[in-house]
Amino acid sequence: MSSEPSRRLDGKVALVTGSGGGIGKQYALLLARHGARVVVNDIGLRAGASAEAVAKEIRAAGGEAVASTQSATWDGAEELVASAGDAYGQLDILINNATFTRLGDLWDYPQEDWDSTLAVNLKGYFAMIRYAAPRLAAQGGGVIVNVSSASGLGHASHTAYGTAKEGVIGLTRSVARELGHFGIRCNAVRPMAAGQSAGEFVKRAARWSALVKGTMSPRIYALQQQLLHTPERLSTDKAAPLVAWLCTDAAGNVNGQTFELHGDTVTRLSEPEPVRSMSHEGGWDLDLLDRWAPENLVDGLQNRFLLEGIEGLPSITR
């Protein structure tokens, strides 16, 4: 592996939400190692998470950092973005990493858990961008990285979180298009790493293990199993270099893209594209669709989510 490059982010100011522990901490540490002055933000609800502890670690290593415990939600976003300006007079990089989630069966899922999940993972991301955008534009540009998740590809028992994290991809694409002419770049990453919260999540999700195994993408499920059996291959520090690189001038041509990170592998994901298409002059009716769709539109499709014969699936109870 090549040695760490020279400091790429000297003179830059980065705000990293949810960086008091886990992957977010690694983002903050690596940005600081490359010369960025960092606002370490975390409300400290996770076990062991501390914005001040991470800020102290950065300062002990010779970097510059301040801690913030302001909530990265609509109510706290304006003050949180302003705190970067108050501390360092500017803002160049925003990493939206704060997260919140509750597992549950969708037929029993509480409205307050749905609202809280979307308030942090989607509405909060938008609010942070909303208040950061004028500052970035006034400075001639900047970088936004939104942290999404493979849960957005479909995750039984995790419906609210999956919905929010896939919404982050649409948000990223829209922001890139709307703010690109101001010199602002916005990209998304879907990291998978074996931090403390990942291990705790696997234990909480045990009730839905059969359902998840039967419905999740086989590729993503295999990666999830690595969290259990070979966590060292998915250490949190491996998720940070791409995020830091996206903040550098070397990635100046990268905007509106989505990347997947797991262990030693980095993948740029494709944009949605048509799979099959058919046209009929004058439009379609149900009889025409009966005649043409099986071979020309939905050929080969099977409902693989019936899960017949699989034991241990949740049942709907009232």
PDB file of N, CA and C in Angstrom, residues 279-317:
ATOM      1  N   SER A 279     -43.289  -0.365 -26.451  1.00  0.00           N
ATOM      2  CA  SER A 279     -44.162   0.742 -26.848  1.00  0.00           C
ATOM      3  C   SER A 279     -45.305   0.215 -27.700  1.00  0.00           C
ATOM      4  N   HIS A 280     -46.436   0.885 -27.591  1.00  0.00           N
ATOM      5  CA  HIS A 280     -47.604   0.545 -28.418  1.00  0.00           C
ATOM      6  C   HIS A 280     -48.310   1.836 -28.803  1.00  0.00           C
ATOM      7  N   GLU A 281     -48.420   2.072 -30.089  1.00  0.00           N
ATOM      8  CA  GLU A 281     -49.047   3.305 -30.566  1.00  0.00           C
ATOM      9  C   GLU A 281     -50.491   3.389 -30.062  1.00  0.00           C
ATOM     10  N   GLY A 282     -50.815   4.524 -29.457  1.00  0.00           N
ATOM     11  CA  GLY A 282     -52.136   4.718 -28.887  1.00  0.00           C
ATOM     12  C   GLY A 282     -52.248   4.321 -27.434  1.00  0.00           C
ATOM     13  N   GLY A 283     -51.178   3.766 -26.877  1.00  0.00           N
ATOM     14  CA  GLY A 283     -51.173   3.420 -25.461  1.00  0.00           C
ATOM     15  C   GLY A 283     -51.537   1.961 -25.204  1.00  0.00           C
ATOM     16  N   TRP A 284     -51.687   1.652 -23.935  1.00  0.00           N
ATOM     17  CA  TRP A 284     -51.874   0.263 -23.507  1.00  0.00           C
ATOM     18  C   TRP A 284     -53.210   0.079 -22.795  1.00  0.00           C
ATOM     19  N   ASP A 285     -53.773  -1.118 -22.918  1.00  0.00           N
ATOM     20  CA  ASP A 285     -54.869  -1.527 -22.043  1.00  0.00           C
ATOM     21  C   ASP A 285     -54.468  -2.848 -21.393  1.00  0.00           C
ATOM     22  N   LEU A 286     -55.292  -3.360 -20.499  1.00  0.00           N
ATOM     23  CA  LEU A 286     -54.900  -4.543 -19.731  1.00  0.00           C
ATOM     24  C   LEU A 286     -54.737  -5.775 -20.611  1.00  0.00           C
ATOM     25  N   ASP A 287     -55.594  -5.912 -21.647  1.00  0.00           N
ATOM     26  CA  ASP A 287     -55.472  -7.067 -22.532  1.00  0.00           C
ATOM     27  C   ASP A 287     -54.160  -7.036 -23.304  1.00  0.00           C
ATOM     28  N   LEU A 288     -53.785  -5.846 -23.785  1.00  0.00           N
ATOM     29  CA  LEU A 288     -52.511  -5.722 -24.496  1.00  0.00           C
ATOM     30  C   LEU A 288     -51.336  -6.033 -23.576  1.00  0.00           C
ATOM     31  N   LEU A 289     -51.423  -5.562 -22.333  1.00  0.00           N
ATOM     32  CA  LEU A 289     -50.357  -5.856 -21.377  1.00  0.00           C
ATOM     33  C   LEU A 289     -50.284  -7.354 -21.089  1.00  0.00           C
ATOM     34  N   ASP A 290     -51.461  -8.013 -20.984  1.00  0.00           N
ATOM     35  CA  ASP A 290     -51.458  -9.466 -20.810  1.00  0.00           C
ATOM     36  C   ASP A 290     -50.713 -10.154 -21.950  1.00  0.00           C
ATOM     37  N   ARG A 291     -50.901  -9.636 -23.156  1.00  0.00           N
ATOM     38  CA  ARG A 291     -50.343 -10.280 -24.334  1.00  0.00           C
ATOM     39  C   ARG A 291     -48.845 -10.035 -24.479  1.00  0.00           C
ATOM     40  N   TRP A 292     -48.404  -8.806 -24.199  1.00  0.00           N
ATOM     41  CA  TRP A 292     -47.035  -8.430 -24.533  1.00  0.00           C
ATOM     42  C   TRP A 292     -46.065  -8.373 -23.352  1.00  0.00           C
ATOM     43  N   ALA A 293     -46.566  -8.055 -22.168  1.00  0.00           N
ATOM     44  CA  ALA A 293     -45.658  -7.859 -21.033  1.00  0.00           C
ATOM     45  C   ALA A 293     -44.878  -9.112 -20.634  1.00  0.00           C
ATOM     46  N   PRO A 294     -45.501 -10.320 -20.613  1.00  0.00           N
ATOM     47  CA  PRO A 294     -44.744 -11.490 -20.135  1.00  0.00           C
ATOM     48  C   PRO A 294     -43.441 -11.736 -20.877  1.00  0.00           C
ATOM     49  N   GLU A 295     -43.410 -11.498 -22.176  1.00  0.00           N
ATOM     50  CA  GLU A 295     -42.183 -11.769 -22.926  1.00  0.00           C
ATOM     51  C   GLU A 295     -41.334 -10.521 -23.165  1.00  0.00           C
ATOM     52  N   ASN A 296     -41.952  -9.347 -23.126  1.00  0.00           N
ATOM     53  CA  ASN A 296     -41.235  -8.139 -23.537  1.00  0.00           C
ATOM     54  C   ASN A 296     -40.949  -7.142 -22.416  1.00  0.00           C
ATOM     55  N   LEU A 297     -41.562  -7.340 -21.246  1.00  0.00           N
ATOM     56  CA  LEU A 297     -41.369  -6.381 -20.159  1.00  0.00           C
ATOM     57  C   LEU A 297     -40.929  -7.046 -18.862  1.00  0.00           C
ATOM     58  N   VAL A 298     -41.568  -8.120 -18.480  1.00  0.00           N
ATOM     59  CA  VAL A 298     -41.275  -8.756 -17.187  1.00  0.00           C
ATOM     60  C   VAL A 298     -40.806 -10.193 -17.365  1.00  0.00           C
ATOM     61  N   ASP A 299     -40.237 -10.493 -18.517  1.00  0.00           N
ATOM     62  CA  ASP A 299     -39.772 -11.849 -18.778  1.00  0.00           C
ATOM     63  C   ASP A 299     -38.706 -12.268 -17.772  1.00  0.00           C
ATOM     64  N   GLY A 300     -38.859 -13.451 -17.243  1.00  0.00           N
ATOM     65  CA  GLY A 300     -37.873 -13.986 -16.308  1.00  0.00           C
ATOM     66  C   GLY A 300     -38.048 -13.558 -14.873  1.00  0.00           C
ATOM     67  N   LEU A 301     -38.951 -12.615 -14.599  1.00  0.00           N
ATOM     68  CA  LEU A 301     -39.123 -12.164 -13.222  1.00  0.00           C
ATOM     69  C   LEU A 301     -39.868 -13.195 -12.387  1.00  0.00           C
ATOM     70  N   GLN A 302     -39.441 -13.348 -11.154  1.00  0.00           N
ATOM     71  CA  GLN A 302     -40.105 -14.232 -10.207  1.00  0.00           C
ATOM     72  C   GLN A 302     -40.232 -13.495  -8.885  1.00  0.00           C
ATOM     73  N   ASN A 303     -41.290 -13.765  -8.163  1.00  0.00           N
ATOM     74  CA  ASN A 303     -41.451 -13.188  -6.832  1.00  0.00           C
ATOM     75  C   ASN A 303     -40.615 -14.007  -5.862  1.00  0.00           C
ATOM     76  N   ARG A 304     -39.417 -13.512  -5.590  1.00  0.00           N
ATOM     77  CA  ARG A 304     -38.512 -14.289  -4.735  1.00  0.00           C
ATOM     78  C   ARG A 304     -38.698 -13.978  -3.250  1.00  0.00           C
ATOM     79  N   PHE A 305     -39.751 -13.212  -2.934  1.00  0.00           N
ATOM     80  CA  PHE A 305     -39.956 -12.827  -1.540  1.00  0.00           C
ATOM     81  C   PHE A 305     -41.111 -13.580  -0.872  1.00  0.00           C
ATOM     82  N   LEU A 306     -41.639 -14.624  -1.527  1.00  0.00           N
ATOM     83  CA  LEU A 306     -42.683 -15.428  -0.900  1.00  0.00           C
ATOM     84  C   LEU A 306     -42.129 -16.259   0.255  1.00  0.00           C
ATOM     85  N   LEU A 307     -40.898 -16.704   0.131  1.00  0.00           N
ATOM     86  CA  LEU A 307     -40.178 -17.419   1.199  1.00  0.00           C
ATOM     87  C   LEU A 307     -40.940 -18.643   1.700  1.00  0.00           C
ATOM     88  N   GLU A 308     -41.519 -19.369   0.778  1.00  0.00           N
ATOM     89  CA  GLU A 308     -42.279 -20.552   1.158  1.00  0.00           C
ATOM     90  C   GLU A 308     -41.359 -21.611   1.748  1.00  0.00           C
ATOM     91  N   GLY A 309     -41.780 -22.176   2.880  1.00  0.00           N
ATOM     92  CA  GLY A 309     -41.025 -23.242   3.520  1.00  0.00           C
ATOM     93  C   GLY A 309     -39.937 -22.776   4.454  1.00  0.00           C
ATOM     94  N   ILE A 310     -39.724 -21.473   4.557  1.00  0.00           N
ATOM     95  CA  ILE A 310     -38.696 -20.948   5.461  1.00  0.00           C
ATOM     96  C   ILE A 310     -39.279 -20.724   6.850  1.00  0.00           C
ATOM     97  N   GLU A 311     -38.626 -21.247   7.850  1.00  0.00           N
ATOM     98  CA  GLU A 311     -39.096 -21.116   9.221  1.00  0.00           C
ATOM     99  C   GLU A 311     -38.499 -19.874   9.888  1.00  0.00           C
ATOM    100  N   GLY A 312     -39.133 -19.441  10.959  1.00  0.00           N
ATOM    101  CA  GLY A 312     -38.606 -18.339  11.751  1.00  0.00           C
ATOM    102  C   GLY A 312     -38.993 -16.980  11.249  1.00  0.00           C
ATOM    103  N   LEU A 313     -39.993 -16.886  10.339  1.00  0.00           N
ATOM    104  CA  LEU A 313     -40.416 -15.581   9.822  1.00  0.00           C
ATOM    105  C   LEU A 313     -41.402 -14.921  10.785  1.00  0.00           C
ATOM    106  N   PRO A 314     -41.358 -13.599  10.925  1.00  0.00           N
ATOM    107  CA  PRO A 314     -42.322 -12.917  11.799  1.00  0.00           C
ATOM    108  C   PRO A 314     -43.750 -13.092  11.272  1.00  0.00           C
ATOM    109  N   SER A 315     -44.717 -13.055  12.163  1.00  0.00           N
ATOM    110  CA  SER A 315     -46.113 -13.110  11.773  1.00  0.00           C
ATOM    111  C   SER A 315     -46.815 -11.853  12.269  1.00  0.00           C
ATOM    112  N   ILE A 316     -47.832 -11.439  11.559  1.00  0.00           N
ATOM    113  CA  ILE A 316     -48.582 -10.240  11.937  1.00  0.00           C
ATOM    114  C   ILE A 316     -49.532 -10.594  13.058  1.00  0.00           C
ATOM    115  N   THR A 317     -49.413  -9.893  14.172  1.00  0.00           N
ATOM    116  CA  THR A 317     -50.302 -10.118  15.322  1.00  0.00           C
ATOM    117  C   THR A 317     -50.859  -8.780  15.769  1.00  0.00           C
TER     118      THR A 317
END
